[in-house]
PDB file of C-alpha atoms in Angstrom:
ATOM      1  CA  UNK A   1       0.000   0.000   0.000  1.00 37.00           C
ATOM      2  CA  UNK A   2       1.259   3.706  -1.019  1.00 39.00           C
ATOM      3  CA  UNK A   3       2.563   5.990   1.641  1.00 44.00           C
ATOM      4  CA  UNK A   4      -0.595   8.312   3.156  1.00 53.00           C
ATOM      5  CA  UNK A   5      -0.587  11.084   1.747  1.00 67.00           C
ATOM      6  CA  UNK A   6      -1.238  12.813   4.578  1.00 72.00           C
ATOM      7  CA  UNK A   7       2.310  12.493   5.966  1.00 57.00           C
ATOM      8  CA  UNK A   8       4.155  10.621   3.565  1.00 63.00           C
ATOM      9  CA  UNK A   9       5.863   8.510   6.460  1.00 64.00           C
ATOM     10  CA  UNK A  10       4.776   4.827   6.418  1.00 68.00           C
ATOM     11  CA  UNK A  11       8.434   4.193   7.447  1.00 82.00           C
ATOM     12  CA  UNK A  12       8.078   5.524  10.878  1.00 89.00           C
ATOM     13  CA  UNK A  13       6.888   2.383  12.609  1.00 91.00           C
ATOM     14  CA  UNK A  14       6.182   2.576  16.215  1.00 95.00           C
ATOM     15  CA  UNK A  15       7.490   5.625  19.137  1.00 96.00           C
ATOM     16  CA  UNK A  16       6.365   6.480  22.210  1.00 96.00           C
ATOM     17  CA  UNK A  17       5.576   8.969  24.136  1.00 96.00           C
ATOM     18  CA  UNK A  18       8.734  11.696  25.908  1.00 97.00           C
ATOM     19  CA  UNK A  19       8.090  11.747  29.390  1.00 96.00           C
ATOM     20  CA  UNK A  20      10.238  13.553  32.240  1.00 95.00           C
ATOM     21  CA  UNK A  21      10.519   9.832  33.929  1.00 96.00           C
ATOM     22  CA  UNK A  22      12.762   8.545  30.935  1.00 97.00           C
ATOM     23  CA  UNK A  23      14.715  11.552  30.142  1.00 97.00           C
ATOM     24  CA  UNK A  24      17.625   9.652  32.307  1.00 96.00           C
ATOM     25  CA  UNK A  25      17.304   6.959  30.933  1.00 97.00           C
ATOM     26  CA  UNK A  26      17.238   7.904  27.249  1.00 98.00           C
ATOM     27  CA  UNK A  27      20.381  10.214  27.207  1.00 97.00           C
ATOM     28  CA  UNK A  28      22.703   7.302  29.188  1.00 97.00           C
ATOM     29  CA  UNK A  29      21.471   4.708  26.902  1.00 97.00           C
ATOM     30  CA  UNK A  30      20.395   6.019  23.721  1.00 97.00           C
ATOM     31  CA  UNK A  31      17.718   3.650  23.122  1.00 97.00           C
ATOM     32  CA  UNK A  32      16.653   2.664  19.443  1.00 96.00           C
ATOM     33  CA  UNK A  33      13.435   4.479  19.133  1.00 97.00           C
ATOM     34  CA  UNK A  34      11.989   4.625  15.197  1.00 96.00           C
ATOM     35  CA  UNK A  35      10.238   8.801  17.029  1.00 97.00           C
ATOM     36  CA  UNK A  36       9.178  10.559  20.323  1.00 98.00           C
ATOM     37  CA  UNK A  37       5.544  12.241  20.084  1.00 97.00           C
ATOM     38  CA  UNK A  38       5.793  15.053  22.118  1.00 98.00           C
ATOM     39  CA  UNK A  39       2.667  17.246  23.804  1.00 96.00           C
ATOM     40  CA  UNK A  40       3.058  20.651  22.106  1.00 97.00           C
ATOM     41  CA  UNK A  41       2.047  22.637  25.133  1.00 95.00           C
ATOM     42  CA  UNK A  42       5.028  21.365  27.170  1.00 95.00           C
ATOM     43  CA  UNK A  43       7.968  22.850  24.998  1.00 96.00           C
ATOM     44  CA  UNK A  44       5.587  26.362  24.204  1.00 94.00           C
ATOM     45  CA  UNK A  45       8.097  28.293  26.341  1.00 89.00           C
ATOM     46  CA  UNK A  46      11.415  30.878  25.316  1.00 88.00           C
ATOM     47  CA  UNK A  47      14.163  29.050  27.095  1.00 84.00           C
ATOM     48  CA  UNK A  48      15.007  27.294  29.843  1.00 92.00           C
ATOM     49  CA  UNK A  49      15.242  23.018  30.837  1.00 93.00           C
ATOM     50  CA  UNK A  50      12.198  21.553  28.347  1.00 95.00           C
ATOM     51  CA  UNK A  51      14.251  23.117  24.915  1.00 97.00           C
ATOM     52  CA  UNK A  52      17.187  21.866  26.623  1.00 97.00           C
ATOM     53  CA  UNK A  53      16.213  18.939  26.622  1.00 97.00           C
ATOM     54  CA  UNK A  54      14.587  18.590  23.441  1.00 98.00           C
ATOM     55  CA  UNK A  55      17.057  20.121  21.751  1.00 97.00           C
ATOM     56  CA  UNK A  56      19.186  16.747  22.876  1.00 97.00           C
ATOM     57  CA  UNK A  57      16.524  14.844  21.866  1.00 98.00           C
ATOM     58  CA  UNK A  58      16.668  16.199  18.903  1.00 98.00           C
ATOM     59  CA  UNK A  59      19.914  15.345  17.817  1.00 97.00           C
ATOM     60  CA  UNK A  60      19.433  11.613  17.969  1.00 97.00           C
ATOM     61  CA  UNK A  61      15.511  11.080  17.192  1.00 98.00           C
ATOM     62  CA  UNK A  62      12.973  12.287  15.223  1.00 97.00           C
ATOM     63  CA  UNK A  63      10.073  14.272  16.851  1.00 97.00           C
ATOM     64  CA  UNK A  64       6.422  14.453  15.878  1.00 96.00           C
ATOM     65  CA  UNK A  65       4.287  17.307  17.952  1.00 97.00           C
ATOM     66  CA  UNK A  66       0.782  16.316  19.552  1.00 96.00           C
ATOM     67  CA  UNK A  67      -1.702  19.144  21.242  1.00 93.00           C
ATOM     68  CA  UNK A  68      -3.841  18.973  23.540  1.00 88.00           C
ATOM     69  CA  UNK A  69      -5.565  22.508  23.402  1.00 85.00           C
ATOM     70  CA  UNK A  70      -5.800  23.522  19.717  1.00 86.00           C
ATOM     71  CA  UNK A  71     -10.158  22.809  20.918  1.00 87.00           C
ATOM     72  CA  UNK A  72     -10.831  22.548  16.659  1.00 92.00           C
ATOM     73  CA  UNK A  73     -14.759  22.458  17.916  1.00 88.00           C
ATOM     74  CA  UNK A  74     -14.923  25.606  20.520  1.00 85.00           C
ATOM     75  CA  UNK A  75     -17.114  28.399  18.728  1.00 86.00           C
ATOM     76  CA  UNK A  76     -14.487  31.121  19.285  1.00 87.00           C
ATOM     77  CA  UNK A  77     -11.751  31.807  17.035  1.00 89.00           C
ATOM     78  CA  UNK A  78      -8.026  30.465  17.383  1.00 91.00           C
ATOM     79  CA  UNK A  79      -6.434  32.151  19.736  1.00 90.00           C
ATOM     80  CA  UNK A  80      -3.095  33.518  17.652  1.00 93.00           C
ATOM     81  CA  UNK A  81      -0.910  33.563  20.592  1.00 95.00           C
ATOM     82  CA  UNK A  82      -1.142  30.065  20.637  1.00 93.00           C
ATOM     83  CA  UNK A  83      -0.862  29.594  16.968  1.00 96.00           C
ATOM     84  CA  UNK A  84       2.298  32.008  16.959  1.00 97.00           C
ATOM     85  CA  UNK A  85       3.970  29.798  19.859  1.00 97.00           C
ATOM     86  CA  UNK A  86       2.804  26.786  18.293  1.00 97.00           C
ATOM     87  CA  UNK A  87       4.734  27.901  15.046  1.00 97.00           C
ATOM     88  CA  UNK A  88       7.872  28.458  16.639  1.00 97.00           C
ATOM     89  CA  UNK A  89       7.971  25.104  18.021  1.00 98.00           C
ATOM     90  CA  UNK A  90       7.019  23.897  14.965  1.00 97.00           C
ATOM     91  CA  UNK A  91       9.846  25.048  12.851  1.00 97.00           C
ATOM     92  CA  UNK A  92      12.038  23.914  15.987  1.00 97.00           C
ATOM     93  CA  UNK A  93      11.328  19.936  15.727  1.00 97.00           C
ATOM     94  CA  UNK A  94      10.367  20.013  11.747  1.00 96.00           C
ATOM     95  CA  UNK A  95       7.372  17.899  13.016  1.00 95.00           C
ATOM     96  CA  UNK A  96       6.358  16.510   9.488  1.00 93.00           C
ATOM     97  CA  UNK A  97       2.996  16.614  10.552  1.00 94.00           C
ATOM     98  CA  UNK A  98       0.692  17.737  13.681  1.00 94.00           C
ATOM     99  CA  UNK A  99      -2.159  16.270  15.566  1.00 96.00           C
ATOM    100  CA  UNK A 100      -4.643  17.681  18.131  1.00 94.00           C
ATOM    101  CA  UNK A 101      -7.986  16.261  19.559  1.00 92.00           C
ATOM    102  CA  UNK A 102     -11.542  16.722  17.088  1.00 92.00           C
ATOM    103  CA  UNK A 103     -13.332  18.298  20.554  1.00 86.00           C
ATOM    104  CA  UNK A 104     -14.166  21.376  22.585  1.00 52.00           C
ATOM    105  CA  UNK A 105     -12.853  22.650  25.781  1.00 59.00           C
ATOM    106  CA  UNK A 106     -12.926  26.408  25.796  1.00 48.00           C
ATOM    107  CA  UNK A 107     -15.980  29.279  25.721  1.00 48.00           C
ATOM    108  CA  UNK A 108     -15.390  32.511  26.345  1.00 52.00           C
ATOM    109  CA  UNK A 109     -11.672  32.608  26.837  1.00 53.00           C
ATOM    110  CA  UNK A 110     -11.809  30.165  29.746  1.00 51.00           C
ATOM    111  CA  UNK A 111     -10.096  26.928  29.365  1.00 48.00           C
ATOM    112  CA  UNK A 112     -11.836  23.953  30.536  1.00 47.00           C
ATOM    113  CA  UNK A 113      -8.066  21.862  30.060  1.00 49.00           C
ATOM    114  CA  UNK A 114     -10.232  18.895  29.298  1.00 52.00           C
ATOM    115  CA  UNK A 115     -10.946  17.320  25.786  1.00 60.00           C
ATOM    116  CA  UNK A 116     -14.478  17.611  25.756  1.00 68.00           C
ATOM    117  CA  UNK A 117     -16.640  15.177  22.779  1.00 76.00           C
ATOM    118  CA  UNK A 118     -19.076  17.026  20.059  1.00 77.00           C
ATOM    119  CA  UNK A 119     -22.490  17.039  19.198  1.00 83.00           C
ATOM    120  CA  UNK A 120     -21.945  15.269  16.314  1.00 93.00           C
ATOM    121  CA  UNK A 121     -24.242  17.983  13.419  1.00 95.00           C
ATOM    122  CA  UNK A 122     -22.965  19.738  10.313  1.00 95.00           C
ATOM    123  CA  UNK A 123     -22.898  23.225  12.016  1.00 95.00           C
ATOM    124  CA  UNK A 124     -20.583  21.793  14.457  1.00 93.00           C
ATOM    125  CA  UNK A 125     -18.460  19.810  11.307  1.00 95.00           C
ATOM    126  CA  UNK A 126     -18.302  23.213   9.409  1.00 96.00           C
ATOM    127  CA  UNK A 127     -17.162  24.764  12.221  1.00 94.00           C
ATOM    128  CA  UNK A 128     -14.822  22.421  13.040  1.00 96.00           C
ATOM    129  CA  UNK A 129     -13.116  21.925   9.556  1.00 97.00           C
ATOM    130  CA  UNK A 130     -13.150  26.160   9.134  1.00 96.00           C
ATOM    131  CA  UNK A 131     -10.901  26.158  12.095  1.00 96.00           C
ATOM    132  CA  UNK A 132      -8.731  23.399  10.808  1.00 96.00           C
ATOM    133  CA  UNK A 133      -7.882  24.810   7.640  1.00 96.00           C
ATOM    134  CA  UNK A 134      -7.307  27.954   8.987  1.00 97.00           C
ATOM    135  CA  UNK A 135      -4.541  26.304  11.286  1.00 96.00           C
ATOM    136  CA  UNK A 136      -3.315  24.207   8.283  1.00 95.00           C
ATOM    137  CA  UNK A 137      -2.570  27.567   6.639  1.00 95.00           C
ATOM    138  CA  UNK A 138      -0.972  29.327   9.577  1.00 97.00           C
ATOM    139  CA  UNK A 139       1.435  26.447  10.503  1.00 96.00           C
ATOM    140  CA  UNK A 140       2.284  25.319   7.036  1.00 95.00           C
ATOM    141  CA  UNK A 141       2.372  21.947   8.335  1.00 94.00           C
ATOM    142  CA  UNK A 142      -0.348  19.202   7.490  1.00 93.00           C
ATOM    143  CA  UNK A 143      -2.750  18.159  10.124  1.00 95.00           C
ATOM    144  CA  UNK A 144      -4.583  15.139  11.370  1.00 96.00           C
ATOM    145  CA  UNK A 145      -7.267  15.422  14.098  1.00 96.00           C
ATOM    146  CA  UNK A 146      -7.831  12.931  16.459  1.00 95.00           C
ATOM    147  CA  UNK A 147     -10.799  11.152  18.247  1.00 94.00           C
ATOM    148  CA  UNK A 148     -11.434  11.339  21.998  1.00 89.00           C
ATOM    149  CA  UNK A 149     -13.044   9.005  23.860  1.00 75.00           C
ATOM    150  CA  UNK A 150     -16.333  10.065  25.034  1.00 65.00           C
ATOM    151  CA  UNK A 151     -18.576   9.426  28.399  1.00 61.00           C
ATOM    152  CA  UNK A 152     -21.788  11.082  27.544  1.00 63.00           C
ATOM    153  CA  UNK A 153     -23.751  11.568  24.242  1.00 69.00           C
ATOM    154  CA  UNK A 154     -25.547  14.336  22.744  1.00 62.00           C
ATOM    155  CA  UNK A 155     -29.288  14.539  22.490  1.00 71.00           C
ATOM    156  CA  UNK A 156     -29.221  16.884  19.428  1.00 78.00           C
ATOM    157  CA  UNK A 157     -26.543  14.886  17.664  1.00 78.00           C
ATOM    158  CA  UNK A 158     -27.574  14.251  13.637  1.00 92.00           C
ATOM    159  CA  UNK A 159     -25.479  11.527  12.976  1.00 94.00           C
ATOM    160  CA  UNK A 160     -22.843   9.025  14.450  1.00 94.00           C
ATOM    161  CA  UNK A 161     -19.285   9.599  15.572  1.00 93.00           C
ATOM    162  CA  UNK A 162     -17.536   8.150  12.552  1.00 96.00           C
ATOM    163  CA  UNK A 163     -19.980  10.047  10.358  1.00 97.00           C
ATOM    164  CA  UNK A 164     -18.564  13.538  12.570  1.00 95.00           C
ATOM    165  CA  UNK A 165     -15.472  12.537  11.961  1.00 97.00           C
ATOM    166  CA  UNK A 166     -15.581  12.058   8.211  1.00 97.00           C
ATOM    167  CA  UNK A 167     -17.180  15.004   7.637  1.00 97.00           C
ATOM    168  CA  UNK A 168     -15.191  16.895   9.570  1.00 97.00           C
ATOM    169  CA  UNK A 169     -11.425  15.909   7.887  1.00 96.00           C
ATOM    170  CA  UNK A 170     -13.800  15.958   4.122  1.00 96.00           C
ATOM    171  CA  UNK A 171     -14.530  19.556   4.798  1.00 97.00           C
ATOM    172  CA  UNK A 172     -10.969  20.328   6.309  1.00 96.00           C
ATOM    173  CA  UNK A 173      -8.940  17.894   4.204  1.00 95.00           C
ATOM    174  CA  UNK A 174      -7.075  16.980   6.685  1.00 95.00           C
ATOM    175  CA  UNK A 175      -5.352  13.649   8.081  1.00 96.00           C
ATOM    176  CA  UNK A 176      -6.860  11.268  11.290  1.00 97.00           C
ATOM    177  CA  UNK A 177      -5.021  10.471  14.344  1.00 96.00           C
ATOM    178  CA  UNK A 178      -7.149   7.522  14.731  1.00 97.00           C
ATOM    179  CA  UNK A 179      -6.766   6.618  18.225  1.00 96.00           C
ATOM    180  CA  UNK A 180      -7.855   2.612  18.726  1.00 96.00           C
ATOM    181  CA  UNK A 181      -7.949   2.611  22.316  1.00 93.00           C
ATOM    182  CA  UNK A 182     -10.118   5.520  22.408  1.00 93.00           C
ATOM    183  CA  UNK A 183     -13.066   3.688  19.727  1.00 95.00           C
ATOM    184  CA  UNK A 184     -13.096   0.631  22.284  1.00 94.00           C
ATOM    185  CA  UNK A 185     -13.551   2.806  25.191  1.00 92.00           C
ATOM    186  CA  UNK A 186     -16.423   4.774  23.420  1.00 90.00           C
ATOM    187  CA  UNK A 187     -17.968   2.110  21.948  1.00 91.00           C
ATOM    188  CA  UNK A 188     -17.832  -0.016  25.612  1.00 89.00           C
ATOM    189  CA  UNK A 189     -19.575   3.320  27.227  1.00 86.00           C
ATOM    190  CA  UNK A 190     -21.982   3.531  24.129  1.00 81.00           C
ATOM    191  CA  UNK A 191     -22.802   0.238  22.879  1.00 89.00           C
ATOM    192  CA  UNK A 192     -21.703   0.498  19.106  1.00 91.00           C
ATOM    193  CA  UNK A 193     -19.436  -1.613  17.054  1.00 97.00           C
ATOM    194  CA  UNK A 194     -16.036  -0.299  17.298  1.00 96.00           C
ATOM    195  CA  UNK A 195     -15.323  -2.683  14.249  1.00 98.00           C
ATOM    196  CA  UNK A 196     -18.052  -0.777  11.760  1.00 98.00           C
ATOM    197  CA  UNK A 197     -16.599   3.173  13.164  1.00 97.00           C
ATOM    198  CA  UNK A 198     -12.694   1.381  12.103  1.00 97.00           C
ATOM    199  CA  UNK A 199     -14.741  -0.015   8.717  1.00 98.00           C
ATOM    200  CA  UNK A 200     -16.166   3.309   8.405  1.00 97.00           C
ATOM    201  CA  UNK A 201     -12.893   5.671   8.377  1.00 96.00           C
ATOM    202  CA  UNK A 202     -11.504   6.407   5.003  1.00 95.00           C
ATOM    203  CA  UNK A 203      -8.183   4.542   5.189  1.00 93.00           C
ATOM    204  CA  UNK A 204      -6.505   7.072   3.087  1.00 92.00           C
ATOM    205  CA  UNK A 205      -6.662   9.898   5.349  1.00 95.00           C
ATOM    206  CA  UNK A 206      -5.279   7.843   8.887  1.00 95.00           C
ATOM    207  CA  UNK A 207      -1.977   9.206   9.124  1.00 95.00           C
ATOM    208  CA  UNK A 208      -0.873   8.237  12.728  1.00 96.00           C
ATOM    209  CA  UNK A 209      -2.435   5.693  15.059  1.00 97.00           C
ATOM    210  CA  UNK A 210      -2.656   5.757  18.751  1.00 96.00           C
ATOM    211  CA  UNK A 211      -2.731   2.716  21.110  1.00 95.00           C
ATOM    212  CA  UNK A 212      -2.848   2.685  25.234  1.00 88.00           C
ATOM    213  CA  UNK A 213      -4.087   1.124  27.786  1.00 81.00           C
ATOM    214  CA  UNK A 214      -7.274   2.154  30.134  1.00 64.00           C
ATOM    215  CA  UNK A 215      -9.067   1.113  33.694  1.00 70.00           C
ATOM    216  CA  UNK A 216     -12.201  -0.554  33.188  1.00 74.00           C
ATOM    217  CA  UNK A 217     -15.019   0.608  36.341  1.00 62.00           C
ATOM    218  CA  UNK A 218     -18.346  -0.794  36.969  1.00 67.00           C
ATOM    219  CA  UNK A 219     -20.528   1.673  34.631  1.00 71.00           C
ATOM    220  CA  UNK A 220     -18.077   2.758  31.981  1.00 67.00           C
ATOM    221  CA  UNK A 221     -14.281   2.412  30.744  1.00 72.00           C
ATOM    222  CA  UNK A 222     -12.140   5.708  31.414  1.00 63.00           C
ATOM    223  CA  UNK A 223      -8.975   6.420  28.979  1.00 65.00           C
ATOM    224  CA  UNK A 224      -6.389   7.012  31.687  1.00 66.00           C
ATOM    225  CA  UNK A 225      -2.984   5.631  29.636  1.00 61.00           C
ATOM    226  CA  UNK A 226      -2.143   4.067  32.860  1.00 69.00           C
ATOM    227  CA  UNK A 227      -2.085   0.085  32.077  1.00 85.00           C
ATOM    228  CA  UNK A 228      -0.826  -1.959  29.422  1.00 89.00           C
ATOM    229  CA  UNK A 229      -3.100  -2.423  25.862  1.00 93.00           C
ATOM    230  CA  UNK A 230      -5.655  -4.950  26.415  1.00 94.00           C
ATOM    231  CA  UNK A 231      -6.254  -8.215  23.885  1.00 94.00           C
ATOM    232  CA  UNK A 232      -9.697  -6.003  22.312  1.00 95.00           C
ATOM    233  CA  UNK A 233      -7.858  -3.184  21.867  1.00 95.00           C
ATOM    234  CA  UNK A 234      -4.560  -5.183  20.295  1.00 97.00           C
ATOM    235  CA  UNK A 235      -6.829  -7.227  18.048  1.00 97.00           C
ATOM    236  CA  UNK A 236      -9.235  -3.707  16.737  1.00 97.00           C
ATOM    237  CA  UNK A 237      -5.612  -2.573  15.700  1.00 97.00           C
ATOM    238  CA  UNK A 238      -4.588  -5.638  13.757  1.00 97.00           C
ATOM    239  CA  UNK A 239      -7.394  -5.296  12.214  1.00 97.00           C
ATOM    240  CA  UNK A 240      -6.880  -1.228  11.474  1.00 97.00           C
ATOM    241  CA  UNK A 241      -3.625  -1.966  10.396  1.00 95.00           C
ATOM    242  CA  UNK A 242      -4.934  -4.416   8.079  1.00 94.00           C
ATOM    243  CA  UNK A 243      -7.203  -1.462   6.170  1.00 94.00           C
ATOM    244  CA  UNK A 244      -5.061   1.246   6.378  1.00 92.00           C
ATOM    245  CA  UNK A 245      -1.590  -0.041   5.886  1.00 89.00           C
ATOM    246  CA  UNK A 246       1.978   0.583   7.409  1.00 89.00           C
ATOM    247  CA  UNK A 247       0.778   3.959   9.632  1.00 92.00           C
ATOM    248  CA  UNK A 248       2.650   5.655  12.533  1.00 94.00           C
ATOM    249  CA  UNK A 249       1.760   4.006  15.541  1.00 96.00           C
ATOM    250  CA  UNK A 250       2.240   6.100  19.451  1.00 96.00           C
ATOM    251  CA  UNK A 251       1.922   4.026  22.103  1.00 96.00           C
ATOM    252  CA  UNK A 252       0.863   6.386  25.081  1.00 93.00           C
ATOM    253  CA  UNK A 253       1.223   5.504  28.476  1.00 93.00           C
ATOM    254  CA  UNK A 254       0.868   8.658  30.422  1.00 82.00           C
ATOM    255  CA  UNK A 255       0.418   7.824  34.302  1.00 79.00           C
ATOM    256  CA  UNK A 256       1.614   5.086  37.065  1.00 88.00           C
ATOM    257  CA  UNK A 257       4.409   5.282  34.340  1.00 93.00           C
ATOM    258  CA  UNK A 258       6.748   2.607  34.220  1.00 93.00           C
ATOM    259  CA  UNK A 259      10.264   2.168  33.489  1.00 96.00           C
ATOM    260  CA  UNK A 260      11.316   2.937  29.930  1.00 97.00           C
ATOM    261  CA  UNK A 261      12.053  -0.671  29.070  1.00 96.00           C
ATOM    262  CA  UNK A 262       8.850  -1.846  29.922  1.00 96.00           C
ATOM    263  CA  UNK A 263       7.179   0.953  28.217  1.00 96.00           C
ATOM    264  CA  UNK A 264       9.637   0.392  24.701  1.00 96.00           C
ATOM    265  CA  UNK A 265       8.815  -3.172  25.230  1.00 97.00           C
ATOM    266  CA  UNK A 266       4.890  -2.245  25.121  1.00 96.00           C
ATOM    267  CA  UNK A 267       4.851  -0.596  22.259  1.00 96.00           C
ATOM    268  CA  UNK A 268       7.315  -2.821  20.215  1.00 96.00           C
ATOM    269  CA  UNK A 269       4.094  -5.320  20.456  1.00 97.00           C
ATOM    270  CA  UNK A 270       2.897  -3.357  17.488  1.00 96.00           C
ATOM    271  CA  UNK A 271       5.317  -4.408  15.456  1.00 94.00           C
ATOM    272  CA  UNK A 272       3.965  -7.559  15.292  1.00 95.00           C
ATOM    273  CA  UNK A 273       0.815  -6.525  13.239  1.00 93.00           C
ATOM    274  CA  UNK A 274       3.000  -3.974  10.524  1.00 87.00           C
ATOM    275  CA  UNK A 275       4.607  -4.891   7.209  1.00 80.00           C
ATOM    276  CA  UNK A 276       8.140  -5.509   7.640  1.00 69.00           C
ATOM    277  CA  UNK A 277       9.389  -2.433   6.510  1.00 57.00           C
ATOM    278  CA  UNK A 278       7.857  -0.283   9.215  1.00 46.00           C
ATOM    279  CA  UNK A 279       8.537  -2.197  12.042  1.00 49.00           C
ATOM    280  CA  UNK A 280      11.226  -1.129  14.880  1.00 48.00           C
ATOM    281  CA  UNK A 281      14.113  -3.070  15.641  1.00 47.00           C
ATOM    282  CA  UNK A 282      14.582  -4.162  19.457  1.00 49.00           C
TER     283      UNK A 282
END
């Protein structure tokens, strides 16, 4: 299958997450790591220890940037202090492409810092996709949105999350960060077949993957990137791989972290369901 063309990289196999807790480790060891995704919002600063250290990162490994408060879905428009910041960082890393969350989490210049689902209509998509391109054009980087996992549903909602999320990246054209973990959790909290949202999603336009574990509670299933990947979630992502083809996968693990071996080791499970060519080497 033909590199994405929404990134182009089909070679980049599997990274992980840069957290503080493996900084030690990965500058005495210099692990073999095919990229680091790191959160945007962290290295959004002038100077000081978090450019140091990426900066050293960056020497070795290559880098791709994910956000966490771009909120493509809030009403208001960008804020270009962000967008400014975000550019810097941008042309810091060479990120060859840049993901944030298809949700809300702002109104009226207060921050909610939470990633907050839709109502899935076409107001909201047109919306949603205006702000994206507008992004697109300020960064000068491509773009791929990605889909949250969700604990309530919308009553005014005219069509189904998959649906949303087509016509949102149609309107925009833009990539997916199609997150696998975060289908199963929806679809355990909603009762739909994560299978027919995966069967559903345009395989041309997935241009990075996400996998991680979460903590499964009487009533629902809460994304919390704090235990290993589960067999449901391992075998929705063989089968993703199997429609989309050799994509950029992110294993996130982002609390009760482990050591970095046991993290590396984690996410080098995905190698077992990509072509050759894009897996990482132990």
């Amino acid at each position: 299958m033909p590199a994405n063309r929404f990134n182009g990289n089909s070679d980049y196999g599997v990274g992980i997450g840069l957290r503080i807790p493996h900084y030690q480790h990965i500058f005495a060891h210099q692990p073999v790591v095919d990229w680091f995704e790191i959160i945007s919002e962290n290295f959004m600063v002038d100077a000081g220890r978090p450019l140091a250290v990426l900066d050293q990162i960056l020497e070795r490994y290559r880098v791709v940037q994910h956000g966490v408060s771009m909120y493509f879905g809030s009403v208001e428009p960008l804020n270009r202090e962000h967008l400014s910041r975000l550019k810097k960082l941008v042309k810091r890393t060479g990120t060859p492409w840049l993901t944030d969350h298809l949700c809300w989490g702002s109104v009226d210049g207060r921050y909610t810092h939470d990633l907050l689902p839709m109502p899935y209509t076409f107001e909201a998509a047109d919306v949603t996709a205006r702000k994206i391109r507008e992004a697109r054009s300020f960064l000068e980087v491509p773009i791929a949105v990605e889909n949250v996992s969700s604990y309530a549903e919308f009553h005014i909602s005219e069509m189904t999350e998959w649906q949303f999320l087509n016509e949102v990246v149609e309107r925009a054209d833009c990539g997916i960060l199609l997150d696998v973990n975060n289908i199963y959790v929806s679809s355990q909290n909603h009762g739909f077949d994560p299978y027919q949202y995966v069967n559903s999603v345009p395989p041309e336009r997935v241009a990075q993957i996400h996998i991680a574990g979460h903590s499964k509670f009487e009533k629902y299933i809460l994304d919390t990137h704090d235990h290993p990947v589960i067999d449901p979630v391992w075998k929705l992502y063989e089968h993703t791989i199997g429609r989309v083809g050799a994509t950029p996968t992110l294993l996130e693990w982002d609390d009760r972290i482990p050591g970095f071996n046991e993290v590396h080791a984690e996410a080098l499970k995905a190698t077992r369901y990509l072509p050759a060519p894009a897996a990482m080497a132990p």
